[in-house]
Coordinates of C-alpha atoms and ligand atoms in Angstrom, one line a residue:
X1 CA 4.2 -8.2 48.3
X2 CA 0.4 -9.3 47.7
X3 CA 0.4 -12.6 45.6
X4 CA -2.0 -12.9 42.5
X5 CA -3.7 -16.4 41.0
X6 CA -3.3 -14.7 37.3
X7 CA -0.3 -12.7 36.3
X8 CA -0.1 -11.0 32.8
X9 CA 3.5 -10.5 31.6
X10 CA 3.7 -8.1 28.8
X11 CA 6.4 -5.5 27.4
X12 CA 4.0 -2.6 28.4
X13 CA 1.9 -2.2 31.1
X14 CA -2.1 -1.7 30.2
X15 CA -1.8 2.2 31.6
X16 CA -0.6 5.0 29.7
X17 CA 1.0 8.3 32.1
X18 CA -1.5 11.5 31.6
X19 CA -1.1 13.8 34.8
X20 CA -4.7 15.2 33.5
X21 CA -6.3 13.0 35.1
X22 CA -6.8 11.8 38.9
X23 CA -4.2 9.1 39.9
X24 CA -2.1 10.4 36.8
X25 CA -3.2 7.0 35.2
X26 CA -5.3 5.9 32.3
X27 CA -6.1 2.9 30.4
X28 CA -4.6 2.3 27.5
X29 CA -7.0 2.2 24.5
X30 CA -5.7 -1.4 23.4
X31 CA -7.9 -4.5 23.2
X32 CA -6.0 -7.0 25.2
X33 CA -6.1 -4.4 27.8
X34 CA -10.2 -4.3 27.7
X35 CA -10.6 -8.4 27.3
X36 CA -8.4 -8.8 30.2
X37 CA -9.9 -6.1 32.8
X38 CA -12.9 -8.2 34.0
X39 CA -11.0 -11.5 34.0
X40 CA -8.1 -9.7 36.0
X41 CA -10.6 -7.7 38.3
X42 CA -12.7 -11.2 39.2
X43 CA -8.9 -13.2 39.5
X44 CA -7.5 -10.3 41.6
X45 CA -4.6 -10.3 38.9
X46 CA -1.5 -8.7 38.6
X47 CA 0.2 -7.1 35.5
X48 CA 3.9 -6.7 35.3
X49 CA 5.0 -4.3 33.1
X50 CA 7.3 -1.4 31.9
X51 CA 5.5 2.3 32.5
X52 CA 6.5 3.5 29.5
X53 CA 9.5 5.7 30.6
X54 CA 13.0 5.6 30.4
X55 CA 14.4 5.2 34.5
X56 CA 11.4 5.5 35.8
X57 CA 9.7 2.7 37.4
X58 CA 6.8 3.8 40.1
X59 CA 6.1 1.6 42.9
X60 CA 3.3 -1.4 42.6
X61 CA -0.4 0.2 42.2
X62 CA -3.6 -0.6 42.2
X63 CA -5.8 0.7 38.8
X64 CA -9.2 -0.9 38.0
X65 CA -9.0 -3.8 40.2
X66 CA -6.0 -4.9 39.0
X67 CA -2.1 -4.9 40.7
X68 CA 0.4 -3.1 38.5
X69 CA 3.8 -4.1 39.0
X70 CA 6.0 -1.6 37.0
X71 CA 9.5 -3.3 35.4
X72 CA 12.6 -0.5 35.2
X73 CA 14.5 -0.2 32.0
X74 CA 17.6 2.3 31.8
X75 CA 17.2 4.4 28.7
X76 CA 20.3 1.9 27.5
X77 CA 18.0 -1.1 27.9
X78 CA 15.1 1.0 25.9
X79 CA 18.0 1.4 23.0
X80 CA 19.3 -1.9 23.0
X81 CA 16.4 -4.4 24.2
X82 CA 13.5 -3.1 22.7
X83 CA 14.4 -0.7 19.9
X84 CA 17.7 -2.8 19.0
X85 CA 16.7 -6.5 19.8
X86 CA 12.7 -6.6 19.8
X87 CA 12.1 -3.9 16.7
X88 CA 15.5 -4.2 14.8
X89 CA 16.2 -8.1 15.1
X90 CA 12.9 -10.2 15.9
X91 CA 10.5 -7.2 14.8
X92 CA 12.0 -7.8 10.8
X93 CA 13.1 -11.5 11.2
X94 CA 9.7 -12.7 11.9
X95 CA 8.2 -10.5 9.1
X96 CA 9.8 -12.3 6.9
X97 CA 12.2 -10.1 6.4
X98 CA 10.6 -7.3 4.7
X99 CA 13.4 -4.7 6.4
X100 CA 16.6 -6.4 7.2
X101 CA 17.3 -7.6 10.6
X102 CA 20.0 -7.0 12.2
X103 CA 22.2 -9.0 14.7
X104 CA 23.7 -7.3 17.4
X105 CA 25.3 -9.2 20.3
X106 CA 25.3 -6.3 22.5
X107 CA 21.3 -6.2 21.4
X108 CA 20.9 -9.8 22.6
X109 CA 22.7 -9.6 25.4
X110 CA 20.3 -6.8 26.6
X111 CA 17.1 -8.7 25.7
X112 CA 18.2 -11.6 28.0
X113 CA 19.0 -9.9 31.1
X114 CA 15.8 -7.5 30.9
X115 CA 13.8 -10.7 30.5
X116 CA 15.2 -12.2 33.8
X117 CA 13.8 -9.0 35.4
X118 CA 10.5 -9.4 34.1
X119 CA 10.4 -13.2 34.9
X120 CA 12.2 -12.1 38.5
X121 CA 9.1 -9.1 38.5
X122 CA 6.3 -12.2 37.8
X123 CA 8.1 -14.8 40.5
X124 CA 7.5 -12.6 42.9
X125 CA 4.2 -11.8 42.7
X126 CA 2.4 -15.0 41.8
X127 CA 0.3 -17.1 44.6
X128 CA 1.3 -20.6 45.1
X129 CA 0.6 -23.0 41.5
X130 CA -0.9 -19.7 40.0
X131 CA -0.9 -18.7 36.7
X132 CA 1.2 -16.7 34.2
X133 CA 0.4 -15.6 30.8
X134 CA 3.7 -13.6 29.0
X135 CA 3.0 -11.4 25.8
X136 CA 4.5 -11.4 22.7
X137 CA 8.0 -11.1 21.2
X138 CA 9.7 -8.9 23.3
X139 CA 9.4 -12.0 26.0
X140 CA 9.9 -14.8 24.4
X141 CA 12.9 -16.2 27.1
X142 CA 10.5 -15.5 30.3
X143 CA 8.5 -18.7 29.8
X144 CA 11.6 -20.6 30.5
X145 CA 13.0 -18.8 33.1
X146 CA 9.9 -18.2 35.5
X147 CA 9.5 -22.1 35.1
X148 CA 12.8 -22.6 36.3
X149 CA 12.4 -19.9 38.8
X150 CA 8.7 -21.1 40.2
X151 CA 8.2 -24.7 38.6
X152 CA 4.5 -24.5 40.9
X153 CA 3.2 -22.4 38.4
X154 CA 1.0 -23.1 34.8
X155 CA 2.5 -20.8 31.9
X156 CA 0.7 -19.6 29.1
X157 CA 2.4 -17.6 26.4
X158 CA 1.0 -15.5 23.4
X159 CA 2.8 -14.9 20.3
X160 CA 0.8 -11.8 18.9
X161 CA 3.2 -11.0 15.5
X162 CA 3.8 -14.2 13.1
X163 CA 6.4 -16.7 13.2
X164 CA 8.1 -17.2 10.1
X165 CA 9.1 -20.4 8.1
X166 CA 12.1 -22.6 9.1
X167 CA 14.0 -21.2 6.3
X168 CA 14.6 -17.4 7.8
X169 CA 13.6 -18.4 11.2
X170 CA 17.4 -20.4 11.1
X171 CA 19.0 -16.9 10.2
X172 CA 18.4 -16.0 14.1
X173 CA 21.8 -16.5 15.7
X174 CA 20.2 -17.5 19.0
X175 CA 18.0 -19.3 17.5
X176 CA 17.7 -22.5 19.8
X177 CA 17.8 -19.9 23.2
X178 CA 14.4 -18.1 21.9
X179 CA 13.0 -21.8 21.2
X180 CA 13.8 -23.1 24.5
X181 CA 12.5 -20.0 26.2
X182 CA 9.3 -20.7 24.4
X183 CA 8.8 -24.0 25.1
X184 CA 9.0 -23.3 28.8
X185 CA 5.1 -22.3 28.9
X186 CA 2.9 -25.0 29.2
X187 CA 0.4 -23.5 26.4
X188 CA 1.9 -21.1 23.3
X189 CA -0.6 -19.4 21.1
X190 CA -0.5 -18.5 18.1
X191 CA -2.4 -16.2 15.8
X192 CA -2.7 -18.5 12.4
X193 CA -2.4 -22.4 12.3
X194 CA 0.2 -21.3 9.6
X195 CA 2.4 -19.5 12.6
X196 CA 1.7 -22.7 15.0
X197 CA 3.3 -25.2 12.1
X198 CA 6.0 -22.8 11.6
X199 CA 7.3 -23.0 15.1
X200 CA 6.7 -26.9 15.5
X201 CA 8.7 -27.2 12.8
X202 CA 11.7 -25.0 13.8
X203 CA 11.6 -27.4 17.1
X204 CA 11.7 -30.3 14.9
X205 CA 14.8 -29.3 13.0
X206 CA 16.3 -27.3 15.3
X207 CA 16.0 -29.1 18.7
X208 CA 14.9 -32.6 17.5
X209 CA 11.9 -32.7 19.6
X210 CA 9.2 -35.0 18.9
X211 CA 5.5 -33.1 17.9
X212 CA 1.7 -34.5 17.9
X213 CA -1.0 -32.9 16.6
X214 CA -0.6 -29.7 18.3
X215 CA 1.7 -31.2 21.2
X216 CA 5.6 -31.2 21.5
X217 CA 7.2 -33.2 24.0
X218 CA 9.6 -31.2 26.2
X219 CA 12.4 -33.3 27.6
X220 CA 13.5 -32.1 31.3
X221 CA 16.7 -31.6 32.8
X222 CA 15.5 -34.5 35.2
X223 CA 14.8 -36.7 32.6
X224 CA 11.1 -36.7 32.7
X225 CA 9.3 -35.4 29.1
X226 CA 6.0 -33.0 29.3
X227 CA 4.1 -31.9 26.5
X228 CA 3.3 -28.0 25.4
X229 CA 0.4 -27.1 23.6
X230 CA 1.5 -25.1 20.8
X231 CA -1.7 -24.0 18.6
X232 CA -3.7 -21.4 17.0
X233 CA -5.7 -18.6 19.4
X234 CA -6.5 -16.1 16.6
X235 CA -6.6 -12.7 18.8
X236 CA -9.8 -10.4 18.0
X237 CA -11.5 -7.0 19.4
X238 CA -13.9 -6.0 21.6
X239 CA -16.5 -6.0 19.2
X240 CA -19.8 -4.7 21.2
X241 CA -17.8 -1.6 22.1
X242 CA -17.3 -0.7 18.5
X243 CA -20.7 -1.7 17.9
X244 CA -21.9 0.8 20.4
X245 CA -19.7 3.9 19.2
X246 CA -20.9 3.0 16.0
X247 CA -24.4 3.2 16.9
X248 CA -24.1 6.8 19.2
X249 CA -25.7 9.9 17.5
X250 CA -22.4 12.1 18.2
X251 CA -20.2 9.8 16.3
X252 CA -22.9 9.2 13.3
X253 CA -22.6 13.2 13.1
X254 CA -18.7 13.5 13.3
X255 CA -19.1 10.5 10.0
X256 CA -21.0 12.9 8.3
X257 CA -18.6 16.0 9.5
X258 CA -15.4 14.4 8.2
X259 CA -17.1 13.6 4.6
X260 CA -18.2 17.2 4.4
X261 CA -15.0 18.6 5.3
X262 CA -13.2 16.3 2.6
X263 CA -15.4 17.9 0.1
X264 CA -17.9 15.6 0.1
X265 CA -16.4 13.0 -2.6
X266 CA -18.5 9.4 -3.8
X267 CA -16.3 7.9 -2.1
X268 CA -13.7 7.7 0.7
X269 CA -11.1 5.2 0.8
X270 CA -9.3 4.9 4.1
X271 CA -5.9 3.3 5.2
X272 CA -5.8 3.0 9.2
X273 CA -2.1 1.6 10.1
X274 CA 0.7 2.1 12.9
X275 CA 3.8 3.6 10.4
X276 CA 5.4 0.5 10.4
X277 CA 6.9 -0.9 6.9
X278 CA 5.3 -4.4 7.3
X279 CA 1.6 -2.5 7.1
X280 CA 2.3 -2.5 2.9
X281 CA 1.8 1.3 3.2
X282 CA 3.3 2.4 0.1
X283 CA 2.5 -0.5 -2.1
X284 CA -1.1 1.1 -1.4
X285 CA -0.1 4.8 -2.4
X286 CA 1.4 3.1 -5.6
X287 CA -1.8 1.9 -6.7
X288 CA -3.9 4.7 -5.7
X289 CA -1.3 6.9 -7.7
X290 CA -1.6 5.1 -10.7
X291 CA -4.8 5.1 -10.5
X292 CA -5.3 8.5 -10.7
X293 CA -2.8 9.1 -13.0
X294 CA -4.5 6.4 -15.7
X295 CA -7.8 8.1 -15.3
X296 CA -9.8 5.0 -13.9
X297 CA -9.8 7.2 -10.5
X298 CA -10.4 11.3 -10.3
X299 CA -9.6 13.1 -7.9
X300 CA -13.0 15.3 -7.8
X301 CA -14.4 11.7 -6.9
X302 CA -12.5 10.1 -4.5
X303 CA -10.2 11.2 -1.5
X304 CA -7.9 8.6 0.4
X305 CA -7.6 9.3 3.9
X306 CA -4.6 7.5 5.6
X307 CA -3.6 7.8 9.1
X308 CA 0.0 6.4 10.1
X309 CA 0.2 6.7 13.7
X310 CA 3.8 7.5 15.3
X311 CA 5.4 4.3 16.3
X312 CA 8.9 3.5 17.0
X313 CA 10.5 6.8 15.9
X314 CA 13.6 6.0 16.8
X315 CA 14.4 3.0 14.6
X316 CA 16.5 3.7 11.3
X317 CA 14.0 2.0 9.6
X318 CA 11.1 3.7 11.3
X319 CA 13.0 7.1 10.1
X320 CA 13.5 6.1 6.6
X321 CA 9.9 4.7 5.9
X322 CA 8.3 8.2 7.1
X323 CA 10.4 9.7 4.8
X324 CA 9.6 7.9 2.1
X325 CA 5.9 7.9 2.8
X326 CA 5.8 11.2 3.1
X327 CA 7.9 12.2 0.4
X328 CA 5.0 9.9 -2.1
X329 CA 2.2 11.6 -0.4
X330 CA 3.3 14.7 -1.1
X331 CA 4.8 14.2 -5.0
X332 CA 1.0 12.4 -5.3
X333 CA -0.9 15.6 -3.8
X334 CA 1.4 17.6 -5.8
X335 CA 0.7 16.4 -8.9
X336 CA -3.3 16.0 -8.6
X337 CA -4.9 18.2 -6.1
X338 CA -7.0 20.9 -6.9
X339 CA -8.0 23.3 -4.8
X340 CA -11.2 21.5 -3.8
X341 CA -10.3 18.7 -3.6
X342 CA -7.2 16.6 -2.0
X343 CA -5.8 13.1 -3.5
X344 CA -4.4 12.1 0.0
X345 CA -5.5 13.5 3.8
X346 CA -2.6 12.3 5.2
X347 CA -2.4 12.3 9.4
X348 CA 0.7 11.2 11.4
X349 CA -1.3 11.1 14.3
X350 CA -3.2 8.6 16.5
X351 CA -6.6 9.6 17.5
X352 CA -8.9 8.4 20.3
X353 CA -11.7 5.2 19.4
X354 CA -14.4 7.8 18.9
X355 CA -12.7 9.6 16.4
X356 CA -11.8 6.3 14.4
X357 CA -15.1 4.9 14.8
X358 CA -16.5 8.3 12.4
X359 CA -13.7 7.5 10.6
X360 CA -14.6 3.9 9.5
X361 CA -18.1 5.2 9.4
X362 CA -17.0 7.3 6.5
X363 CA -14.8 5.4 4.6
X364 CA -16.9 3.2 1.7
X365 CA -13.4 1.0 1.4
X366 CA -10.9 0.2 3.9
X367 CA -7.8 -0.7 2.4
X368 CA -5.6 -3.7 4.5
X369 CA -2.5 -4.2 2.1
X370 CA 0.2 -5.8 4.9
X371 CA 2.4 -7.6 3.6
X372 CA 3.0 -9.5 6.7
X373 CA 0.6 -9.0 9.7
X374 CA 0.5 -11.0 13.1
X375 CA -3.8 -11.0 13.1
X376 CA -4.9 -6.9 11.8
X377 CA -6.9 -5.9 13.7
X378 CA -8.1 -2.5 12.3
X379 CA -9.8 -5.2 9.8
X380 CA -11.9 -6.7 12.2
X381 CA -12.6 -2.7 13.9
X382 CA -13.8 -1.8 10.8
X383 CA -16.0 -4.6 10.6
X384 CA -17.5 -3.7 13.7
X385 CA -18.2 -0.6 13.2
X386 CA -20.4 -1.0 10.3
X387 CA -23.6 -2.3 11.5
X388 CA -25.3 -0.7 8.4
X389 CA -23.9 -3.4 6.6
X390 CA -22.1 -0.9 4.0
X391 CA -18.6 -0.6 3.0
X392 CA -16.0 -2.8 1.6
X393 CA -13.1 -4.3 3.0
X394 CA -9.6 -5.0 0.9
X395 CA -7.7 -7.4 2.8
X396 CA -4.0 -8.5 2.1
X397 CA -3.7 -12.6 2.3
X398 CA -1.0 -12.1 4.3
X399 CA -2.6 -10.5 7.5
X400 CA -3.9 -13.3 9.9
X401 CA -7.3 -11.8 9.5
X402 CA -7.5 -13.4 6.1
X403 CA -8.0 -16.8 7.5
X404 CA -11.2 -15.8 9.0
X405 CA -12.1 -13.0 7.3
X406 CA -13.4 -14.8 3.7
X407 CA -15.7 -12.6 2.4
X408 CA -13.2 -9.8 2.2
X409 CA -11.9 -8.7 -1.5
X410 CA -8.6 -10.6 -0.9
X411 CA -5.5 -8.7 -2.2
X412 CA -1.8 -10.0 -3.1
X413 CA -0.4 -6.5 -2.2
X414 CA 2.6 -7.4 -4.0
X415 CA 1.0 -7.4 -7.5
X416 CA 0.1 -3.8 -8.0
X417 CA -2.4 -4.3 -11.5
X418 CA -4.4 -6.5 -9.1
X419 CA -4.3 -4.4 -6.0
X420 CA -5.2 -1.6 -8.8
X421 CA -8.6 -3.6 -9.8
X422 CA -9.7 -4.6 -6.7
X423 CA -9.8 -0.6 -5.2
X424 CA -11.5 0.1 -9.3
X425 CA -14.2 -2.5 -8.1
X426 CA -14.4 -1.4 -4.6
X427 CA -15.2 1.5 -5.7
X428 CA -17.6 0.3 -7.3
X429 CA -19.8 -1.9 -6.1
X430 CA -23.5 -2.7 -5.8
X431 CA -25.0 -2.3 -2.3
X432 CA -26.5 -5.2 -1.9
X433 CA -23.1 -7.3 -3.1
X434 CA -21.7 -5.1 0.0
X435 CA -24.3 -5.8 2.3
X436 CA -24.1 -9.4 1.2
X437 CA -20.3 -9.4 1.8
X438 CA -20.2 -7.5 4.8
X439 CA -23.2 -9.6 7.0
X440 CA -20.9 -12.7 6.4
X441 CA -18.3 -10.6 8.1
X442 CA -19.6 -9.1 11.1
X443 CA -20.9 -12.9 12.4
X444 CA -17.2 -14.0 12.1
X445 CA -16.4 -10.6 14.0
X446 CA -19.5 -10.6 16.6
X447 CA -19.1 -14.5 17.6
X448 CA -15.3 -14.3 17.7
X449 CA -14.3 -11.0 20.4
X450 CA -11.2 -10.8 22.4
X451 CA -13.5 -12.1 25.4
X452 CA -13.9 -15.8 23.7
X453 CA -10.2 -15.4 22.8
X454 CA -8.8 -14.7 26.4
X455 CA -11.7 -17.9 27.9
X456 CA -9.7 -20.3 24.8
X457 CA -6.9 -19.5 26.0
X458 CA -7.1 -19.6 29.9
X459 CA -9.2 -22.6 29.4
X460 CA -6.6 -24.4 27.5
X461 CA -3.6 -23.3 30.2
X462 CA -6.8 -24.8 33.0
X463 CA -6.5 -28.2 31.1
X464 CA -2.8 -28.1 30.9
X465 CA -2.5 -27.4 34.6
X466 CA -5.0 -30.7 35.3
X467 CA -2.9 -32.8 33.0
X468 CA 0.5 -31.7 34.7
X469 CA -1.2 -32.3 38.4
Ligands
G6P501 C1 2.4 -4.8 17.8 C2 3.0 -5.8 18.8 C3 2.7 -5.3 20.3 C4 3.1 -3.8 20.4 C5 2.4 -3.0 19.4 C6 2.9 -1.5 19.5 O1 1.0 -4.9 17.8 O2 2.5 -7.1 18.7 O3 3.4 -6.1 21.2 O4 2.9 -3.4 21.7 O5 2.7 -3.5 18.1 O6 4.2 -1.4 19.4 P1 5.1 -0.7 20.6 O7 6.5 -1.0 20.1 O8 4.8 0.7 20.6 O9 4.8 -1.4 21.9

């Protein structure tokens, strides 16, 4: 088995199957995947990973200059690990409970033994004092157990969803196991400095740890104490490749297309979300309803366009949200179309960057209303994408985008009057109060990409690996 300096753990490996095309392997569109290629291909890195499929686990590949090590989960483990324990336990826990969790024993019993497999997967392929950095929730025991496995190595672990406060964190029944497990990696990122204070805190009361600043001190079943870094690494986007898209004459003309074909209104609103309940999805449609219905919005004038891609389809949740999405959608529609013109384009489909690119090119609001969001980053996408300095972004408090993202209209989603006036003015502002508002936000967006994120980070895991040696 070759032996890699950097190893990525994540639930999903950064390649999705499509026979169409040589090798019968393609990128997946994500972000993470595109920060991480060059510093993989320069480290020789590995990525262990599940393929995506239920029992089938291909042998280690190379793709794009990186090692893909493929994890195997039975389509039990797919039921109980990550549609029982990752999406129906921590998925709702840690967003604040917006659905219920719920706590299965069978669920968590699942979620530790496929962890051991990934932490066994990313033993076995990491060099000598090499590196490790684990993804996100569905992981959050490997830290721990790789470091017992391999103590040699420097761990880095990034928490991409939020952590909530102590107060429904403590409903977790394991909740000292997933806290341990965390506190194996050396460095654990966070998206907000809110999510980072959450999870010190849950040490403190929970494990009596001691914290400093940003360090916790980790006693060691020798007796010796280290300290992990636990602070915020607010994820971003490949900026410059939305930049480009945004810029190429093919896209400008499918902007102009999708207008035209939506009747050409004054204005487009557009809602760009994974159909997920935590994305504030029909707090949205209430306002927009209302507003139609009180007149301060017609439907000859404006068109919202919401896409809700597929995700998760087999959570009872997941089922129930569509249906009740849907069901508004349509009574909305129903009630205010005319044949011309459509209240709501609504698409359960996901659709390739270029296509979302025109999208945001043609949308004069982008509406953001989650009511709990790790980071957003359709936010910072949309941003991106307009480099004619037009548009207006609404953006929900509660999405870790907001702590960067000032200049936004900021929106408590919750309170439906004001969600109501900040679409009326929107709608309606001047150009140069856009153009004002939106230069402030492309610097954030253009100095901050998931480049300078991934360097943060790895430099951060470099300096606790020089500390520790
Ligand atoms: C969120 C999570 C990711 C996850 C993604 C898609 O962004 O933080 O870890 O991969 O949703 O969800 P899925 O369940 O399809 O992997």
């Amino acid at each position: 088995m070759p032996q890699a300096e950097l190893v990525v753990v994540a639930n999903r490996l950064p390649v999705d199957r499509d026979d169409s095309v040589e090798g019968g392997w393609r990128r997946s569109p994500g972000g993470l995947v595109t920060a991480l290629e060059p510093v993989m291909r320069q480290a020789g890195g590995a990525w262990v990973g599940w393929a995506g499929q239920a029992d089938h686990a291909p042998d280690p590949f190379d793709f794009d200059g990186t090692h893909l090590v493929p994890v195997p989960l039975s389509d039990e483990e797919i039921e109980l690990y990550y549609e029982g324990f990752s999406n129906d336990t921590i998925w709702p826990l840690y967003h604040d409970v917006i659905a219920a969790p719920r706590y299965r024993r069978v669920w968590w019993d699942a979620y530790v033994k496929v962890n051991r497999r990934f932490a066994e997967a990313a033993a076995s392929v990491t060099a000598d004092g090499g590196t490790v950095w684990v993804q996100d929730y569905q992981l959050q025991l490997v830290p721990r157990m790789l470091r017992e496995l391999r103590p040699d190595l420097t761990i880095g672990y990034f928490h991409h969803i939020p952590f909530p406060a102590y107060g429904l964190y403590s409903q977790l029944p394991w909740r000292r196991q997933v806290l341990e497990g965390l506190l194996g990696a050396d460095v654990i990122g966070f998206q907000r400095v809110a999510d980072a204070g959450n999870f010190a805190r849950a040490v403190r009361r929970q494990l009596r740890y001691d914290t400093r600043a940003s360090g916790i001190v980790v006693p060691e079943a020798d007796g010796t104490t280290r300290v992990a870094l636990a602070k915020a690494f607010p994820i971003s986007i490949d900026t410059q490749s939305y930049v480009d898209l945004a810029q190429r004459a093919d896209v400008q003309a499918r902007a102009i297309e999708i207008r035209k074909s939506l009747g050409d209104p004054e204005r487009i609103l557009l809602g760009v979300d994974r159909l997920d309940y935590t994305k504030g999805i029909r707090h949205r449609l209430k306002a927009y309803g209302e507003l139609l219905e009180d007149g301060r919005l017609r439907v000859e004038d404006v068109t919202l366009v919401q896409v809700a891609s597929p995700s998760r389809e087999r959570v009872a949740a997941y089922v129930q949200l569509r249906d009740e999405i849907e069901l508004t959608v349509s009574r909305i529609n129903g009630d205010r179309d005319t044949m011309g013109h459509t209240a709501i384009r609504y698409l359960h489909q996901g659709y390739p960057r270029e296509e979302m690119v025109a999208l945001f090119l043609a949308a004069d609001v982008m509406l953001v209303t989650a009511l709990r969001d790790g980071m957003n980053l359709v936010a910072k996408e949309y941003v991106a994408a307009r480099a004619d300095n037009r548009g207006v972004l609404i953006l929900s408090e509660f999405a870790g985008a907001a702590d960067e993202l000032g200049t936004a209209l900021r929106v408590n989603p919750h309170d439906i009057d004001a969600l109501k006036d900040t679409i009326v003015r929107a709608v309606e502002m001047p150009a140069a109060e856009q153009g004002r508002r939106m230069r402030a936000l492309r610097r954030k967006v253009l100095d901050n990409d998931v480049a300078k994120w991934s360097q943060d980070f790895l430099l951060a895991l470099d300096q606790a690996r020089t500390r520790t040696s």
